């Protein structure tokens, strides 16, 4: 029997970061950078006006006030984007737009609100200090600096910076394409007519949305029956678009559970009993193309718990994340229960409280019953260590925060 830690490591070993891909800037949203983004030039490229006004020599306006305004001759006008060199002379002012380059000789910009908006001459009612309302060259970015380091998630703020230095393509670890296959003769699609013995496929929908939330591109396959040829054909058909395959169901020891037999001829997959509850039989390995595959239980609660513990961290590793696991907090449980000896138990709980006063974990439903309704009400998983069999009300447990 493998420990939770060992099986977690097996899942990590089965995958790796997606190979870097050069993509257009809009397609990088949500991905993790696979390169350092280096500044190709200074930003701003020159001293620029921070607002609309007049570029002046501060010494020409010493003592200017509302009571004693100073008049200057307006010698020119500069707009944003102008590149022709220009100079300001003593006793002169240059009308300037926000973002325009500061003319040589000027060392301040007077805002329009402190002037009479003059065209040939301007009356200034404020005495500026040198550097006022000027964005100095390289204030934002200096050429050669690392703007954004590899391993950073690309969001709208990062895209603004990358675009601001002229890049329209970057290298990222792309979103992994994950195929989800639910297996079982009893499975039918939600929305179909219920019939005796039928079970609606909760796993396919739950895992597809969970994986999408984790950043993956998901493809959910309609439920596949426990028929060897059909299952084999389905897996082979999906390899062309899969960076990872996840199956649910069909891995027990019953005669109708076909996954072991089918995968045995398709690749190298190891099935283990894992010292955990729920989810004590799991599979991990690679199919013939080298595509990693995870085999999860068919029970919807077990499948979702195993996804959180093993699969989600692996999917984040494929995207180049450094932080793989859910955050955890210490919380005191509201009641006690018996936990299985030698197994790490993951119990559905609802956290409440705050850091200053501590957290309480309210257990949702019977701990030994895998109830979808209880899991839906939960926002965390309380983790009971393998050597603990008697949990008492008030005991503090480490809890994985799901929401």
mmCIF file of N, CA and C in Angstrom, residues 79-143:
data_model
loop_
_atom_site.group_PDB
_atom_site.id
_atom_site.type_symbol
_atom_site.label_atom_id
_atom_site.label_comp_id
_atom_site.label_asym_id
_atom_site.label_seq_id
_atom_site.Cartn_x
_atom_site.Cartn_y
_atom_site.Cartn_z
ATOM 1 N N UNK A 79 3.527 68.587 -28.767
ATOM 2 C CA UNK A 79 2.474 67.592 -28.562
ATOM 3 C C UNK A 79 3.116 66.240 -28.268
ATOM 4 N N UNK A 80 2.323 65.358 -27.683
ATOM 5 C CA UNK A 80 2.810 63.996 -27.447
ATOM 6 C C UNK A 80 3.184 63.362 -28.778
ATOM 7 N N UNK A 81 4.359 62.735 -28.819
ATOM 8 C CA UNK A 81 4.817 62.101 -30.042
ATOM 9 C C UNK A 81 5.778 62.946 -30.840
ATOM 10 N N UNK A 82 5.896 64.250 -30.533
ATOM 11 C CA UNK A 82 6.874 65.097 -31.231
ATOM 12 C C UNK A 82 8.288 64.620 -30.917
ATOM 13 N N UNK A 83 9.129 64.578 -31.954
ATOM 14 C CA UNK A 83 10.496 64.096 -31.752
ATOM 15 C C UNK A 83 11.554 65.124 -32.140
ATOM 16 N N UNK A 84 11.141 66.206 -32.796
ATOM 17 C CA UNK A 84 12.107 67.223 -33.186
ATOM 18 C C UNK A 84 12.667 67.909 -31.935
ATOM 19 N N UNK A 85 13.991 68.075 -31.827
ATOM 20 C CA UNK A 85 14.559 68.742 -30.649
ATOM 21 C C UNK A 85 14.112 70.194 -30.571
ATOM 22 N N UNK A 86 13.886 70.650 -29.352
ATOM 23 C CA UNK A 86 13.428 72.017 -29.153
ATOM 24 C C UNK A 86 14.038 72.546 -27.862
ATOM 25 N N UNK A 87 14.255 73.851 -27.819
ATOM 26 C CA UNK A 87 14.847 74.459 -26.630
ATOM 27 C C UNK A 87 13.941 75.560 -26.098
ATOM 28 N N UNK A 88 14.023 75.733 -24.790
ATOM 29 C CA UNK A 88 13.306 76.838 -24.157
ATOM 30 C C UNK A 88 14.334 77.892 -23.744
ATOM 31 N N UNK A 89 13.991 79.143 -23.947
ATOM 32 C CA UNK A 89 14.928 80.239 -23.656
ATOM 33 C C UNK A 89 14.548 80.935 -22.369
ATOM 34 N N UNK A 90 15.462 81.723 -21.845
ATOM 35 C CA UNK A 90 15.188 82.493 -20.638
ATOM 36 C C UNK A 90 14.006 83.421 -20.875
ATOM 37 N N UNK A 91 13.082 83.440 -19.907
ATOM 38 C CA UNK A 91 11.900 84.278 -20.023
ATOM 39 C C UNK A 91 10.853 83.729 -20.974
ATOM 40 N N UNK A 92 11.055 82.495 -21.452
ATOM 41 C CA UNK A 92 10.118 81.903 -22.394
ATOM 42 C C UNK A 92 9.386 80.718 -21.790
ATOM 43 N N UNK A 93 8.341 80.298 -22.479
ATOM 44 C CA UNK A 93 7.550 79.122 -22.082
ATOM 45 C C UNK A 93 7.138 78.383 -23.347
ATOM 46 N N UNK A 94 7.070 77.065 -23.260
ATOM 47 C CA UNK A 94 6.625 76.249 -24.384
ATOM 48 C C UNK A 94 5.318 75.572 -23.984
ATOM 49 N N UNK A 95 4.269 75.824 -24.743
ATOM 50 C CA UNK A 95 2.990 75.135 -24.502
ATOM 51 C C UNK A 95 3.218 73.647 -24.749
ATOM 52 N N UNK A 96 2.829 72.807 -23.804
ATOM 53 C CA UNK A 96 3.188 71.395 -23.893
ATOM 54 C C UNK A 96 2.006 70.516 -23.497
ATOM 55 N N UNK A 97 1.862 69.389 -24.192
ATOM 56 C CA UNK A 97 0.797 68.424 -23.896
ATOM 57 C C UNK A 97 1.351 67.304 -23.020
ATOM 58 N N UNK A 98 0.477 66.696 -22.271
ATOM 59 C CA UNK A 98 0.883 65.565 -21.446
ATOM 60 C C UNK A 98 1.513 64.484 -22.324
ATOM 61 N N UNK A 99 2.696 63.994 -21.927
ATOM 62 C CA UNK A 99 3.388 62.962 -22.679
ATOM 63 C C UNK A 99 4.352 63.483 -23.708
ATOM 64 N N UNK A 100 4.407 64.799 -23.910
ATOM 65 C CA UNK A 100 5.347 65.386 -24.873
ATOM 66 C C UNK A 100 6.730 65.509 -24.235
ATOM 67 N N UNK A 101 7.800 65.446 -25.052
ATOM 68 C CA UNK A 101 9.163 65.557 -24.504
ATOM 69 C C UNK A 101 9.456 66.960 -23.993
ATOM 70 N N UNK A 102 10.159 67.024 -22.874
ATOM 71 C CA UNK A 102 10.524 68.312 -22.292
ATOM 72 C C UNK A 102 11.608 68.979 -23.141
ATOM 73 N N UNK A 103 11.411 70.239 -23.554
ATOM 74 C CA UNK A 103 12.456 70.917 -24.341
ATOM 75 C C UNK A 103 13.692 71.179 -23.485
ATOM 76 N N UNK A 104 14.837 71.169 -24.119
ATOM 77 C CA UNK A 104 16.063 71.470 -23.383
ATOM 78 C C UNK A 104 15.974 72.888 -22.820
ATOM 79 N N UNK A 105 16.556 73.072 -21.661
ATOM 80 C CA UNK A 105 16.501 74.371 -21.003
ATOM 81 C C UNK A 105 15.361 74.491 -20.029
ATOM 82 N N UNK A 106 14.288 73.705 -20.203
ATOM 83 C CA UNK A 106 13.153 73.730 -19.263
ATOM 84 C C UNK A 106 13.394 72.710 -18.170
ATOM 85 N N UNK A 107 12.959 73.031 -16.956
ATOM 86 C CA UNK A 107 13.140 72.101 -15.854
ATOM 87 C C UNK A 107 11.878 71.919 -15.015
ATOM 88 N N UNK A 108 10.727 72.403 -15.507
ATOM 89 C CA UNK A 108 9.464 72.240 -14.791
ATOM 90 C C UNK A 108 8.320 72.433 -15.770
ATOM 91 N N UNK A 109 7.152 71.936 -15.389
ATOM 92 C CA UNK A 109 5.931 72.159 -16.167
ATOM 93 C C UNK A 109 4.892 72.764 -15.235
ATOM 94 N N UNK A 110 4.348 73.906 -15.651
ATOM 95 C CA UNK A 110 3.291 74.557 -14.884
ATOM 96 C C UNK A 110 1.952 74.074 -15.424
ATOM 97 N N UNK A 111 1.087 73.592 -14.556
ATOM 98 C CA UNK A 111 -0.225 73.107 -14.977
ATOM 99 C C UNK A 111 -1.058 74.259 -15.519
ATOM 100 N N UNK A 112 -1.954 73.943 -16.476
ATOM 101 C CA UNK A 112 -2.808 74.965 -17.080
ATOM 102 C C UNK A 112 -3.611 75.734 -16.041
ATOM 103 N N UNK A 113 -4.014 75.069 -14.996
ATOM 104 C CA UNK A 113 -4.884 75.704 -14.005
ATOM 105 C C UNK A 113 -4.190 76.862 -13.282
ATOM 106 N N UNK A 114 -2.861 76.919 -13.362
ATOM 107 C CA UNK A 114 -2.126 78.012 -12.722
ATOM 108 C C UNK A 114 -1.720 79.091 -13.727
ATOM 109 N N UNK A 115 -2.391 79.103 -14.898
ATOM 110 C CA UNK A 115 -2.096 80.086 -15.940
ATOM 111 C C UNK A 115 -3.392 80.671 -16.484
ATOM 112 N N UNK A 116 -3.211 81.663 -17.384
ATOM 113 C CA UNK A 116 -4.387 82.224 -18.061
ATOM 114 C C UNK A 116 -4.584 81.620 -19.454
ATOM 115 N N UNK A 117 -3.877 80.511 -19.737
ATOM 116 C CA UNK A 117 -3.985 79.785 -21.013
ATOM 117 C C UNK A 117 -3.539 80.665 -22.189
ATOM 118 N N UNK A 118 -2.628 81.562 -21.965
ATOM 119 C CA UNK A 118 -2.207 82.479 -23.019
ATOM 120 C C UNK A 118 -1.589 81.781 -24.208
ATOM 121 N N UNK A 119 -1.677 82.432 -25.397
ATOM 122 C CA UNK A 119 -1.149 81.864 -26.633
ATOM 123 C C UNK A 119 0.190 82.517 -26.994
ATOM 124 N N UNK A 120 0.249 83.828 -27.089
ATOM 125 C CA UNK A 120 1.503 84.521 -27.384
ATOM 126 C C UNK A 120 2.283 84.799 -26.108
ATOM 127 N N UNK A 121 1.544 85.155 -25.071
ATOM 128 C CA UNK A 121 2.126 85.336 -23.746
ATOM 129 C C UNK A 121 1.257 84.577 -22.749
ATOM 130 N N UNK A 122 1.887 84.075 -21.703
ATOM 131 C CA UNK A 122 1.128 83.369 -20.676
ATOM 132 C C UNK A 122 1.433 84.000 -19.332
ATOM 133 N N UNK A 123 0.374 84.171 -18.545
ATOM 134 C CA UNK A 123 0.500 84.719 -17.199
ATOM 135 C C UNK A 123 0.447 83.556 -16.216
ATOM 136 N N UNK A 124 1.493 83.426 -15.396
ATOM 137 C CA UNK A 124 1.635 82.285 -14.485
ATOM 138 C C UNK A 124 1.499 82.774 -13.053
ATOM 139 N N UNK A 125 0.647 82.072 -12.285
ATOM 140 C CA UNK A 125 0.366 82.505 -10.915
ATOM 141 C C UNK A 125 0.923 81.541 -9.875
ATOM 142 N N UNK A 126 1.931 80.795 -10.247
ATOM 143 C CA UNK A 126 2.520 79.849 -9.291
ATOM 144 C C UNK A 126 4.008 79.713 -9.575
ATOM 145 N N UNK A 127 4.775 79.536 -8.519
ATOM 146 C CA UNK A 127 6.223 79.363 -8.645
ATOM 147 C C UNK A 127 6.547 77.876 -8.504
ATOM 148 N N UNK A 128 6.916 77.184 -9.625
ATOM 149 C CA UNK A 128 7.189 75.745 -9.541
ATOM 150 C C UNK A 128 8.601 75.484 -9.015
ATOM 151 N N UNK A 129 8.837 74.235 -8.632
ATOM 152 C CA UNK A 129 10.178 73.807 -8.237
ATOM 153 C C UNK A 129 10.755 72.975 -9.373
ATOM 154 N N UNK A 130 12.060 72.919 -9.520
ATOM 155 C CA UNK A 130 12.661 72.115 -10.590
ATOM 156 C C UNK A 130 12.198 70.643 -10.518
ATOM 157 N N UNK A 131 11.841 70.101 -11.672
ATOM 158 C CA UNK A 131 11.377 68.711 -11.748
ATOM 159 C C UNK A 131 9.891 68.549 -11.584
ATOM 160 N N UNK A 132 9.190 69.656 -11.264
ATOM 161 C CA UNK A 132 7.747 69.542 -11.019
ATOM 162 C C UNK A 132 7.008 69.156 -12.302
ATOM 163 N N UNK A 133 6.131 68.167 -12.179
ATOM 164 C CA UNK A 133 5.274 67.690 -13.284
ATOM 165 C C UNK A 133 6.073 67.178 -14.476
ATOM 166 N N UNK A 134 7.237 66.614 -14.184
ATOM 167 C CA UNK A 134 8.056 65.992 -15.230
ATOM 168 C C UNK A 134 8.263 64.517 -14.884
ATOM 169 N N UNK A 135 7.989 63.644 -15.868
ATOM 170 C CA UNK A 135 8.285 62.222 -15.723
ATOM 171 C C UNK A 135 9.690 61.995 -16.281
ATOM 172 N N UNK A 136 10.676 61.754 -15.410
ATOM 173 C CA UNK A 136 12.061 61.645 -15.892
ATOM 174 C C UNK A 136 12.293 60.395 -16.736
ATOM 175 N N UNK A 137 13.248 60.483 -17.625
ATOM 176 C CA UNK A 137 13.631 59.353 -18.454
ATOM 177 C C UNK A 137 13.942 58.141 -17.588
ATOM 178 N N UNK A 138 13.429 56.957 -18.021
ATOM 179 C CA UNK A 138 13.659 55.667 -17.346
ATOM 180 C C UNK A 138 13.069 55.614 -15.939
ATOM 181 N N UNK A 139 12.151 56.517 -15.620
ATOM 182 C CA UNK A 139 11.510 56.459 -14.304
ATOM 183 C C UNK A 139 10.741 55.157 -14.117
ATOM 184 N N UNK A 140 10.114 54.673 -15.187
ATOM 185 C CA UNK A 140 9.287 53.467 -15.118
ATOM 186 C C UNK A 140 10.126 52.213 -15.355
ATOM 187 N N UNK A 141 10.868 52.204 -16.442
ATOM 188 C CA UNK A 141 11.616 51.022 -16.868
ATOM 189 C C UNK A 141 12.975 51.462 -17.384
ATOM 190 N N UNK A 142 14.025 50.711 -17.019
ATOM 191 C CA UNK A 142 15.363 50.991 -17.539
ATOM 192 C C UNK A 142 15.771 49.869 -18.488
ATOM 193 N N UNK A 143 16.342 50.215 -19.631
ATOM 194 C CA UNK A 143 16.757 49.226 -20.632
ATOM 195 C C UNK A 143 17.630 48.146 -19.993
#
